């Protein structure tokens, strides 16, 4: 399950990208590709274990959101395929 | 290697670390991510004086991938656009499985070189890239099988001990080639005395490469040139050309270090000379 703060955006903070990129709704900024793997719980990574931003904002997440009912997260949560 | 090697005017190998595995276009629009962009960056870096390109693979949205197929696409583009540059794949991969870490070694042909991280490194606040001895040994084994030269990434003095440990466990082809890395966090503190100390600690006959993160890139590669070593620059390690001014390309960073080497009297190695020096 991906982080409830994760979104994929093509545009934010005066930046535009051809491909939607991982955007953190808690930090309100695009995230580094390495961190995006944490947001997506890829490999051996987990947002609720490895992301200090999530851990700081965890109390803002409702139980429903943390169970994957979020509406803002537009996806691309599949594994890396590597 | 030492100041005497500098005085002897031996050629300096410039490695361009084009992309990296941490930041992406959210940090700088100039960082190449797609195979086409990486191929173009490699060609420009070679033109500017790089004889080696250090390669990480990304998906179209900039996120990391370790898939052999993506490395193959990137290599094909580099070979299409560049002339003769040596391809060095990263085997780094924080959080990735040991199996995934082997995948970059399996392109056809294999890369001439690949990185080999010598031990753990902390990332963010709750994550460590472990790089166990077991993984180091298995990556080295596959590199030997596939004729790939390992570039030992020595993040700190403890990793120098790990380098000697690897030399006890395995036969490494000569010359041993290690990259001394300076910067924040788990890396060796970027102080000149630590640089001299690291050189003194290198195994007999080793060739060294010098890597400084961020604003330490320029002074540390200059020291690398002066102490007879080789150097690595590129947007993976530093996205700025000057304070507050983004570098416009990897080639811009390569051009500057090539100019400094030239001014200091060291020839910039061609890919062919680099192959001779590293015994590829
Ligand atoms: S894992 Fe961290 S960086 Fe990623 S979306 Fe969640 S809070 Fe933001």
mmCIF file of C-alpha atoms and ligand atoms in Angstrom:
data_model
loop_
_atom_site.group_PDB
_atom_site.id
_atom_site.type_symbol
_atom_site.label_atom_id
_atom_site.label_comp_id
_atom_site.label_asym_id
_atom_site.label_seq_id
_atom_site.Cartn_x
_atom_site.Cartn_y
_atom_site.Cartn_z
ATOM 1 C CA UNK A 1 0.000 0.000 0.000
ATOM 2 C CA UNK A 2 1.330 3.399 -0.934
ATOM 3 C CA UNK A 3 1.614 6.382 1.380
ATOM 4 C CA UNK A 4 -1.672 8.260 1.711
ATOM 5 C CA UNK A 5 0.177 11.536 1.093
ATOM 6 C CA UNK A 6 1.489 10.368 -2.280
ATOM 7 C CA UNK A 7 0.109 11.920 -5.445
ATOM 8 C CA UNK A 8 1.328 11.922 -9.024
ATOM 9 C CA UNK A 9 1.398 15.360 -10.571
ATOM 10 C CA UNK A 10 2.644 16.851 -13.822
ATOM 11 C CA UNK A 11 2.629 20.334 -12.420
ATOM 12 C CA UNK A 12 3.136 21.996 -9.038
ATOM 13 C CA UNK A 13 5.219 24.734 -7.432
ATOM 14 C CA UNK A 14 5.825 26.340 -10.843
ATOM 15 C CA UNK A 15 7.373 23.124 -12.175
ATOM 16 C CA UNK A 16 6.026 21.135 -15.125
ATOM 17 C CA UNK A 17 6.931 17.629 -16.253
ATOM 18 C CA UNK A 18 5.974 15.518 -19.257
ATOM 19 C CA UNK A 19 5.460 12.447 -17.075
ATOM 20 C CA UNK A 20 3.538 12.729 -13.796
ATOM 21 C CA UNK A 21 5.977 12.533 -10.899
ATOM 22 C CA UNK A 22 5.708 11.586 -7.258
ATOM 23 C CA UNK A 23 4.486 14.519 -5.181
ATOM 24 C CA UNK A 24 4.224 14.572 -1.401
ATOM 25 C CA UNK A 25 1.038 16.147 -0.106
ATOM 26 C CA UNK A 26 2.522 16.445 3.375
ATOM 27 C CA UNK A 27 5.715 18.238 2.371
ATOM 28 C CA UNK A 28 3.963 19.919 -0.591
ATOM 29 C CA UNK A 29 6.780 19.208 -2.987
ATOM 30 C CA UNK A 30 7.934 16.725 -5.594
ATOM 31 C CA UNK A 31 9.907 13.931 -3.994
ATOM 32 C CA UNK A 32 13.268 12.497 -4.957
ATOM 33 C CA UNK A 33 13.107 9.313 -7.048
ATOM 34 C CA UNK A 34 14.800 7.333 -4.276
ATOM 35 C CA UNK A 35 12.215 8.539 -1.809
ATOM 36 C CA UNK A 36 9.427 7.773 -4.293
ATOM 37 C CA UNK A 37 10.245 4.106 -3.798
ATOM 38 C CA UNK A 38 9.547 4.571 -0.082
ATOM 39 C CA UNK A 39 6.275 6.375 -0.876
ATOM 40 C CA UNK A 40 5.266 3.420 -3.055
ATOM 41 C CA UNK A 41 6.449 0.743 -0.592
ATOM 42 C CA UNK A 42 8.639 -0.737 -3.314
ATOM 43 C CA UNK A 43 11.456 -3.212 -2.759
ATOM 44 C CA UNK A 44 12.022 -3.561 0.990
ATOM 45 C CA UNK A 45 10.848 -0.019 1.691
ATOM 46 C CA UNK A 46 7.820 1.141 3.651
ATOM 47 C CA UNK A 47 6.541 4.691 4.096
ATOM 48 C CA UNK A 48 5.480 4.089 7.708
ATOM 49 C CA UNK A 49 8.926 2.826 8.607
ATOM 50 C CA UNK A 50 11.404 4.710 6.426
ATOM 51 C CA UNK A 51 9.955 8.156 5.752
ATOM 52 C CA UNK A 52 10.511 10.794 8.419
ATOM 53 C CA UNK A 53 8.001 13.100 6.711
ATOM 54 C CA UNK A 54 5.269 10.480 6.969
ATOM 55 C CA UNK A 55 6.184 9.737 10.579
ATOM 56 C CA UNK A 56 5.894 13.449 11.414
ATOM 57 C CA UNK A 57 2.488 13.693 9.734
ATOM 58 C CA UNK A 58 1.104 10.269 10.611
ATOM 59 C CA UNK A 59 -1.443 11.721 13.040
ATOM 60 C CA UNK A 60 -3.056 13.643 10.160
ATOM 61 C CA UNK A 61 -3.938 10.407 8.414
ATOM 62 C CA UNK A 62 -7.356 8.995 9.100
ATOM 63 C CA UNK A 63 -7.798 5.252 9.467
ATOM 64 C CA UNK A 64 -9.735 5.216 6.197
ATOM 65 C CA UNK A 65 -6.920 6.864 4.304
ATOM 66 C CA UNK A 66 -4.288 4.587 5.718
ATOM 67 C CA UNK A 67 -6.391 1.640 4.565
ATOM 68 C CA UNK A 68 -6.031 2.835 1.014
ATOM 69 C CA UNK A 69 -9.297 4.788 0.634
ATOM 70 C CA UNK A 70 -7.587 8.026 -0.229
ATOM 71 C CA UNK A 71 -8.994 9.881 -3.193
ATOM 72 C CA UNK A 72 -6.039 12.084 -4.095
ATOM 73 C CA UNK A 73 -3.526 9.346 -4.769
ATOM 74 C CA UNK A 74 -3.736 8.840 -8.503
ATOM 75 C CA UNK A 75 -1.751 5.641 -8.589
ATOM 76 C CA UNK A 76 1.421 4.387 -10.260
ATOM 77 C CA UNK A 77 1.898 2.305 -7.171
ATOM 78 C CA UNK A 78 2.882 -0.888 -8.915
ATOM 79 C CA UNK A 79 6.259 -2.439 -8.235
ATOM 80 C CA UNK A 80 9.379 -1.580 -10.125
ATOM 81 C CA UNK A 81 9.342 -4.655 -12.301
ATOM 82 C CA UNK A 82 13.115 -4.867 -11.870
ATOM 83 C CA UNK B 1 49.548 7.028 -5.997
ATOM 84 C CA UNK B 2 50.940 10.273 -4.737
ATOM 85 C CA UNK B 3 52.241 13.722 -5.535
ATOM 86 C CA UNK B 4 55.072 11.958 -7.394
ATOM 87 C CA UNK B 5 52.515 10.542 -9.805
ATOM 88 C CA UNK B 6 51.278 14.085 -10.351
ATOM 89 C CA UNK B 7 54.798 15.287 -11.029
ATOM 90 C CA UNK B 8 55.220 12.429 -13.485
ATOM 91 C CA UNK B 9 52.298 13.896 -15.419
ATOM 92 C CA UNK B 10 50.395 10.664 -15.785
ATOM 93 C CA UNK B 11 47.016 11.006 -17.515
ATOM 94 C CA UNK B 12 43.948 11.619 -15.363
ATOM 95 C CA UNK B 13 40.771 9.640 -15.940
ATOM 96 C CA UNK B 14 37.618 11.747 -15.692
ATOM 97 C CA UNK B 15 34.429 9.873 -14.818
ATOM 98 C CA UNK B 16 31.124 11.621 -15.412
ATOM 99 C CA UNK B 17 28.383 10.492 -13.001
ATOM 100 C CA UNK B 18 25.491 11.481 -15.211
ATOM 101 C CA UNK B 19 22.277 10.740 -13.310
ATOM 102 C CA UNK B 20 22.617 8.998 -9.951
ATOM 103 C CA UNK B 21 20.038 7.098 -7.991
ATOM 104 C CA UNK B 22 18.746 9.683 -5.557
ATOM 105 C CA UNK B 23 17.578 12.955 -7.089
ATOM 106 C CA UNK B 24 15.949 13.678 -10.418
ATOM 107 C CA UNK B 25 14.485 16.436 -12.498
ATOM 108 C CA UNK B 26 12.707 17.788 -9.421
ATOM 109 C CA UNK B 27 16.185 18.928 -8.321
ATOM 110 C CA UNK B 28 17.464 20.184 -11.657
ATOM 111 C CA UNK B 29 15.914 20.101 -15.131
ATOM 112 C CA UNK B 30 19.364 19.351 -16.556
ATOM 113 C CA UNK B 31 19.682 15.875 -15.030
ATOM 114 C CA UNK B 32 19.340 13.202 -17.742
ATOM 115 C CA UNK B 33 16.820 10.443 -16.996
ATOM 116 C CA UNK B 34 15.617 8.781 -20.204
ATOM 117 C CA UNK B 35 17.918 6.565 -22.284
ATOM 118 C CA UNK B 36 18.013 9.227 -24.997
ATOM 119 C CA UNK B 37 18.937 11.947 -22.514
ATOM 120 C CA UNK B 38 21.588 9.775 -20.863
ATOM 121 C CA UNK B 39 23.054 8.854 -24.265
ATOM 122 C CA UNK B 40 23.278 12.514 -25.215
ATOM 123 C CA UNK B 41 24.797 13.456 -21.853
ATOM 124 C CA UNK B 42 27.382 10.678 -22.240
ATOM 125 C CA UNK B 43 28.361 11.873 -25.707
ATOM 126 C CA UNK B 44 28.711 15.475 -24.527
ATOM 127 C CA UNK B 45 30.684 14.424 -21.451
ATOM 128 C CA UNK B 46 33.037 12.346 -23.586
ATOM 129 C CA UNK B 47 33.513 15.271 -25.946
ATOM 130 C CA UNK B 48 34.386 17.418 -22.911
ATOM 131 C CA UNK B 49 37.013 14.951 -21.644
ATOM 132 C CA UNK B 50 35.293 12.135 -19.768
ATOM 133 C CA UNK B 51 36.559 8.659 -20.561
ATOM 134 C CA UNK B 52 34.132 6.853 -18.222
ATOM 135 C CA UNK B 53 30.412 7.405 -17.665
ATOM 136 C CA UNK B 54 28.821 6.141 -14.457
ATOM 137 C CA UNK B 55 25.259 5.069 -15.190
ATOM 138 C CA UNK B 56 22.084 4.583 -13.142
ATOM 139 C CA UNK B 57 18.778 3.619 -14.753
ATOM 140 C CA UNK B 58 15.500 5.473 -14.418
ATOM 141 C CA UNK B 59 11.968 4.991 -15.645
ATOM 142 C CA UNK B 60 10.317 7.666 -17.779
ATOM 143 C CA UNK B 61 9.016 9.441 -14.671
ATOM 144 C CA UNK B 62 12.503 9.557 -13.192
ATOM 145 C CA UNK B 63 12.004 6.775 -10.655
ATOM 146 C CA UNK B 64 14.659 4.147 -10.087
ATOM 147 C CA UNK B 65 14.838 0.859 -11.886
ATOM 148 C CA UNK B 66 17.430 -1.900 -11.721
ATOM 149 C CA UNK B 67 16.063 -3.810 -14.718
ATOM 150 C CA UNK B 68 18.669 -5.236 -17.079
ATOM 151 C CA UNK B 69 16.433 -4.229 -20.001
ATOM 152 C CA UNK B 70 16.536 -0.552 -19.041
ATOM 153 C CA UNK B 71 20.324 -0.616 -18.630
ATOM 154 C CA UNK B 72 20.461 -2.252 -22.065
ATOM 155 C CA UNK B 73 18.386 0.565 -23.593
ATOM 156 C CA UNK B 74 20.651 3.126 -21.967
ATOM 157 C CA UNK B 75 23.845 1.403 -23.112
ATOM 158 C CA UNK B 76 22.493 1.118 -26.648
ATOM 159 C CA UNK B 77 21.828 4.863 -26.645
ATOM 160 C CA UNK B 78 25.258 5.656 -25.210
ATOM 161 C CA UNK B 79 26.932 3.531 -27.873
ATOM 162 C CA UNK B 80 24.772 5.136 -30.565
ATOM 163 C CA UNK B 81 25.525 8.702 -29.509
ATOM 164 C CA UNK B 82 28.993 8.574 -27.919
ATOM 165 C CA UNK B 83 32.242 7.539 -29.536
ATOM 166 C CA UNK B 84 34.292 5.192 -27.365
ATOM 167 C CA UNK B 85 33.417 6.073 -23.781
ATOM 168 C CA UNK B 86 33.742 3.366 -21.084
ATOM 169 C CA UNK B 87 30.402 2.405 -19.551
ATOM 170 C CA UNK B 88 30.323 1.856 -15.795
ATOM 171 C CA UNK B 89 27.038 0.640 -14.324
ATOM 172 C CA UNK B 90 26.036 1.374 -10.772
ATOM 173 C CA UNK B 91 25.181 -1.650 -8.646
ATOM 174 C CA UNK B 92 24.017 0.636 -5.838
ATOM 175 C CA UNK B 93 20.389 0.420 -4.781
ATOM 176 C CA UNK B 94 19.170 1.463 -1.357
ATOM 177 C CA UNK B 95 16.310 -0.778 -0.324
ATOM 178 C CA UNK B 96 16.588 -3.056 -3.372
ATOM 179 C CA UNK B 97 17.007 -6.806 -2.994
ATOM 180 C CA UNK B 98 20.383 -8.460 -3.525
ATOM 181 C CA UNK B 99 18.949 -10.078 -6.665
ATOM 182 C CA UNK B 100 17.972 -6.679 -8.093
ATOM 183 C CA UNK B 101 21.461 -5.368 -7.350
ATOM 184 C CA UNK B 102 22.923 -7.953 -9.742
ATOM 185 C CA UNK B 103 20.666 -7.037 -12.662
ATOM 186 C CA UNK B 104 22.782 -4.113 -13.992
ATOM 187 C CA UNK B 105 25.654 -6.567 -14.596
ATOM 188 C CA UNK B 106 23.655 -8.623 -17.098
ATOM 189 C CA UNK B 107 23.519 -6.468 -20.229
ATOM 190 C CA UNK B 108 24.893 -7.730 -23.517
ATOM 191 C CA UNK B 109 27.690 -6.857 -23.787
ATOM 192 C CA UNK B 110 28.420 -6.448 -20.111
ATOM 193 C CA UNK B 111 29.532 -3.000 -18.984
ATOM 194 C CA UNK B 112 33.317 -2.646 -18.910
ATOM 195 C CA UNK B 113 33.086 -1.446 -15.301
ATOM 196 C CA UNK B 114 30.624 -1.480 -12.415
ATOM 197 C CA UNK B 115 30.551 0.138 -9.011
ATOM 198 C CA UNK B 116 30.903 -1.952 -5.867
ATOM 199 C CA UNK B 117 29.824 -0.236 -2.631
ATOM 200 C CA UNK B 118 32.136 -1.333 0.157
ATOM 201 C CA UNK B 119 29.722 -1.084 3.054
ATOM 202 C CA UNK B 120 26.708 0.543 4.664
ATOM 203 C CA UNK B 121 25.504 4.087 4.168
ATOM 204 C CA UNK B 122 22.684 5.906 5.925
ATOM 205 C CA UNK B 123 19.965 7.528 3.837
ATOM 206 C CA UNK B 124 17.392 9.998 5.113
ATOM 207 C CA UNK B 125 16.558 9.455 8.809
ATOM 208 C CA UNK B 126 15.316 5.880 8.913
ATOM 209 C CA UNK B 127 17.073 4.008 6.145
ATOM 210 C CA UNK B 128 20.441 2.368 5.580
ATOM 211 C CA UNK B 129 21.842 0.983 2.359
ATOM 212 C CA UNK B 130 23.362 -2.130 3.877
ATOM 213 C CA UNK B 131 25.830 -3.499 1.321
ATOM 214 C CA UNK B 132 26.673 -6.601 3.329
ATOM 215 C CA UNK B 133 29.947 -8.474 2.782
ATOM 216 C CA UNK B 134 27.892 -11.301 1.308
ATOM 217 C CA UNK B 135 26.482 -8.959 -1.326
ATOM 218 C CA UNK B 136 29.891 -7.411 -2.009
ATOM 219 C CA UNK B 137 31.348 -10.883 -2.579
ATOM 220 C CA UNK B 138 28.515 -12.084 -4.816
ATOM 221 C CA UNK B 139 28.586 -8.910 -6.930
ATOM 222 C CA UNK B 140 32.360 -9.201 -7.248
ATOM 223 C CA UNK B 141 32.037 -12.846 -8.255
ATOM 224 C CA UNK B 142 29.613 -12.022 -11.054
ATOM 225 C CA UNK B 143 31.819 -9.130 -12.184
ATOM 226 C CA UNK B 144 34.761 -11.535 -12.474
ATOM 227 C CA UNK B 145 32.640 -14.032 -14.435
ATOM 228 C CA UNK B 146 31.505 -11.340 -16.851
ATOM 229 C CA UNK B 147 34.850 -9.558 -17.221
ATOM 230 C CA UNK B 148 33.703 -6.375 -15.479
ATOM 231 C CA UNK B 149 36.196 -4.158 -13.644
ATOM 232 C CA UNK B 150 34.944 -3.238 -10.156
ATOM 233 C CA UNK B 151 35.143 0.367 -9.030
ATOM 234 C CA UNK B 152 35.298 0.075 -5.240
ATOM 235 C CA UNK B 153 33.266 2.864 -3.658
ATOM 236 C CA UNK B 154 34.924 3.745 -0.354
ATOM 237 C CA UNK B 155 32.485 5.965 1.521
ATOM 238 C CA UNK B 156 34.637 6.320 4.647
ATOM 239 C CA UNK B 157 37.675 4.972 6.500
ATOM 240 C CA UNK B 158 35.745 1.937 7.722
ATOM 241 C CA UNK B 159 35.176 1.033 4.106
ATOM 242 C CA UNK B 160 38.941 1.145 3.636
ATOM 243 C CA UNK B 161 39.112 -1.699 6.162
ATOM 244 C CA UNK B 162 36.379 -3.437 4.188
ATOM 245 C CA UNK B 163 38.505 -3.038 1.046
ATOM 246 C CA UNK B 164 41.377 -4.872 2.717
ATOM 247 C CA UNK B 165 38.885 -7.495 3.873
ATOM 248 C CA UNK B 166 37.694 -8.004 0.305
ATOM 249 C CA UNK B 167 41.324 -8.317 -0.830
ATOM 250 C CA UNK B 168 41.819 -11.073 1.750
ATOM 251 C CA UNK B 169 38.671 -12.898 0.680
ATOM 252 C CA UNK B 170 38.985 -12.513 -3.088
ATOM 253 C CA UNK B 171 41.590 -12.076 -5.798
ATOM 254 C CA UNK B 172 41.100 -8.675 -7.358
ATOM 255 C CA UNK B 173 42.527 -7.921 -10.769
ATOM 256 C CA UNK B 174 45.245 -5.275 -10.730
ATOM 257 C CA UNK B 175 45.174 -2.419 -10.392
ATOM 258 C CA UNK B 176 42.680 -2.172 -7.562
ATOM 259 C CA UNK B 177 40.586 0.889 -8.374
ATOM 260 C CA UNK B 178 38.918 2.674 -5.476
ATOM 261 C CA UNK B 179 36.863 5.840 -5.326
ATOM 262 C CA UNK B 180 37.458 7.939 -2.208
ATOM 263 C CA UNK B 181 34.241 9.748 -1.341
ATOM 264 C CA UNK B 182 33.992 12.930 0.709
ATOM 265 C CA UNK B 183 30.901 14.689 1.951
ATOM 266 C CA UNK B 184 28.272 14.731 4.688
ATOM 267 C CA UNK B 185 26.640 11.941 6.695
ATOM 268 C CA UNK B 186 28.235 8.515 6.393
ATOM 269 C CA UNK B 187 30.902 9.813 4.015
ATOM 270 C CA UNK B 188 34.431 10.792 5.009
ATOM 271 C CA UNK B 189 34.380 14.374 6.358
ATOM 272 C CA UNK B 190 35.599 16.605 3.523
ATOM 273 C CA UNK B 191 38.863 17.824 4.966
ATOM 274 C CA UNK B 192 42.210 17.835 3.146
ATOM 275 C CA UNK B 193 43.932 15.911 5.960
ATOM 276 C CA UNK B 194 41.335 13.136 5.580
ATOM 277 C CA UNK B 195 42.031 13.031 1.870
ATOM 278 C CA UNK B 196 45.788 12.627 2.435
ATOM 279 C CA UNK B 197 45.091 10.013 5.097
ATOM 280 C CA UNK B 198 42.821 8.042 2.763
ATOM 281 C CA UNK B 199 45.470 8.029 0.041
ATOM 282 C CA UNK B 200 48.062 6.800 2.548
ATOM 283 C CA UNK B 201 45.712 3.983 3.562
ATOM 284 C CA UNK B 202 45.135 2.669 0.041
ATOM 285 C CA UNK B 203 46.361 -0.830 -0.795
ATOM 286 C CA UNK B 204 49.764 -1.017 -2.462
ATOM 287 C CA UNK B 205 49.540 -0.320 -6.180
ATOM 288 C CA UNK B 206 45.925 0.882 -6.094
ATOM 289 C CA UNK B 207 44.692 3.615 -8.384
ATOM 290 C CA UNK B 208 42.276 6.052 -6.806
ATOM 291 C CA UNK B 209 39.411 8.146 -8.014
ATOM 292 C CA UNK B 210 38.237 11.236 -6.100
ATOM 293 C CA UNK B 211 34.640 12.202 -5.459
ATOM 294 C CA UNK B 212 33.401 15.157 -3.428
ATOM 295 C CA UNK B 213 29.708 15.814 -2.909
ATOM 296 C CA UNK B 214 28.082 19.199 -3.520
ATOM 297 C CA UNK B 215 30.397 22.144 -3.096
ATOM 298 C CA UNK B 216 33.240 19.801 -2.231
ATOM 299 C CA UNK B 217 33.304 18.432 -5.774
ATOM 300 C CA UNK B 218 35.582 21.070 -7.252
ATOM 301 C CA UNK B 219 38.192 21.337 -4.456
ATOM 302 C CA UNK B 220 38.419 17.575 -3.979
ATOM 303 C CA UNK B 221 38.809 16.745 -7.661
ATOM 304 C CA UNK B 222 41.510 19.404 -7.809
ATOM 305 C CA UNK B 223 43.277 17.652 -4.928
ATOM 306 C CA UNK B 224 42.768 14.360 -6.737
ATOM 307 C CA UNK B 225 44.557 15.758 -9.759
ATOM 308 C CA UNK B 226 47.393 17.131 -7.603
ATOM 309 C CA UNK B 227 47.928 13.846 -5.805
ATOM 310 C CA UNK B 228 48.121 11.710 -8.888
ATOM 311 C CA UNK B 229 44.595 10.298 -8.718
ATOM 312 C CA UNK B 230 41.627 10.237 -11.026
ATOM 313 C CA UNK B 231 38.440 12.254 -10.646
ATOM 314 C CA UNK B 232 34.673 11.998 -10.836
ATOM 315 C CA UNK B 233 32.316 14.886 -11.482
ATOM 316 C CA UNK B 234 28.717 15.089 -12.622
ATOM 317 C CA UNK B 235 25.174 15.952 -11.704
ATOM 318 C CA UNK B 236 24.775 12.795 -9.599
ATOM 319 C CA UNK B 237 27.109 14.302 -7.017
ATOM 320 C CA UNK B 238 26.675 18.044 -7.504
ATOM 321 C CA UNK B 239 24.023 19.988 -9.383
ATOM 322 C CA UNK B 240 25.665 23.421 -9.072
ATOM 323 C CA UNK B 241 28.329 25.053 -11.183
ATOM 324 C CA UNK B 242 28.799 27.862 -8.688
ATOM 325 C CA UNK B 243 27.019 28.839 -5.504
ATOM 326 C CA UNK B 244 23.372 29.430 -6.430
ATOM 327 C CA UNK B 245 23.912 28.653 -10.132
ATOM 328 C CA UNK B 246 22.790 25.274 -11.446
ATOM 329 C CA UNK B 247 25.177 23.475 -13.756
ATOM 330 C CA UNK B 248 23.608 23.388 -17.203
ATOM 331 C CA UNK B 249 24.937 19.923 -18.060
ATOM 332 C CA UNK B 250 27.268 17.142 -17.008
ATOM 333 C CA UNK B 251 29.579 18.269 -19.789
ATOM 334 C CA UNK B 252 29.917 21.701 -18.217
ATOM 335 C CA UNK B 253 31.295 20.099 -15.047
ATOM 336 C CA UNK B 254 33.594 17.820 -17.057
ATOM 337 C CA UNK B 255 34.895 20.731 -19.133
ATOM 338 C CA UNK B 256 35.922 22.610 -16.017
ATOM 339 C CA UNK B 257 37.842 19.739 -14.456
ATOM 340 C CA UNK B 258 39.504 18.949 -17.799
ATOM 341 C CA UNK B 259 40.607 22.569 -17.983
ATOM 342 C CA UNK B 260 42.002 22.420 -14.426
ATOM 343 C CA UNK B 261 43.890 19.188 -15.173
ATOM 344 C CA UNK B 262 45.337 20.763 -18.272
ATOM 345 C CA UNK B 263 46.399 23.903 -16.382
ATOM 346 C CA UNK B 264 48.022 21.722 -13.734
ATOM 347 C CA UNK B 265 49.944 19.788 -16.339
ATOM 348 C CA UNK B 266 48.082 16.482 -16.360
ATOM 349 C CA UNK B 267 46.903 15.103 -19.631
ATOM 350 C CA UNK B 268 43.236 14.091 -19.721
ATOM 351 C CA UNK B 269 43.021 10.369 -20.496
ATOM 352 C CA UNK B 270 41.228 9.217 -23.610
ATOM 353 C CA UNK B 271 39.007 6.139 -23.230
ATOM 354 C CA UNK B 272 41.792 4.090 -24.778
ATOM 355 C CA UNK B 273 44.353 5.418 -22.270
ATOM 356 C CA UNK B 274 41.875 4.813 -19.441
ATOM 357 C CA UNK B 275 41.510 1.181 -20.556
ATOM 358 C CA UNK B 276 45.300 0.815 -20.395
ATOM 359 C CA UNK B 277 45.564 2.460 -16.966
ATOM 360 C CA UNK B 278 42.758 0.360 -15.488
ATOM 361 C CA UNK B 279 43.737 -2.819 -17.314
ATOM 362 C CA UNK B 280 40.254 -3.286 -18.763
HETATM 363 S S1 LIG C 1 6.264 8.510 2.034
HETATM 364 FE FE1 LIG C 1 6.928 10.468 2.875
HETATM 365 S S2 LIG C 1 7.585 11.682 1.103
HETATM 366 FE FE2 LIG C 1 6.366 9.967 0.342
HETATM 367 S S3 LIG C 1 4.310 10.827 0.140
HETATM 368 FE FE3 LIG C 1 4.463 9.841 2.165
HETATM 369 S S4 LIG C 1 5.032 11.458 3.557
HETATM 370 FE FE4 LIG C 1 5.445 12.205 1.499
#
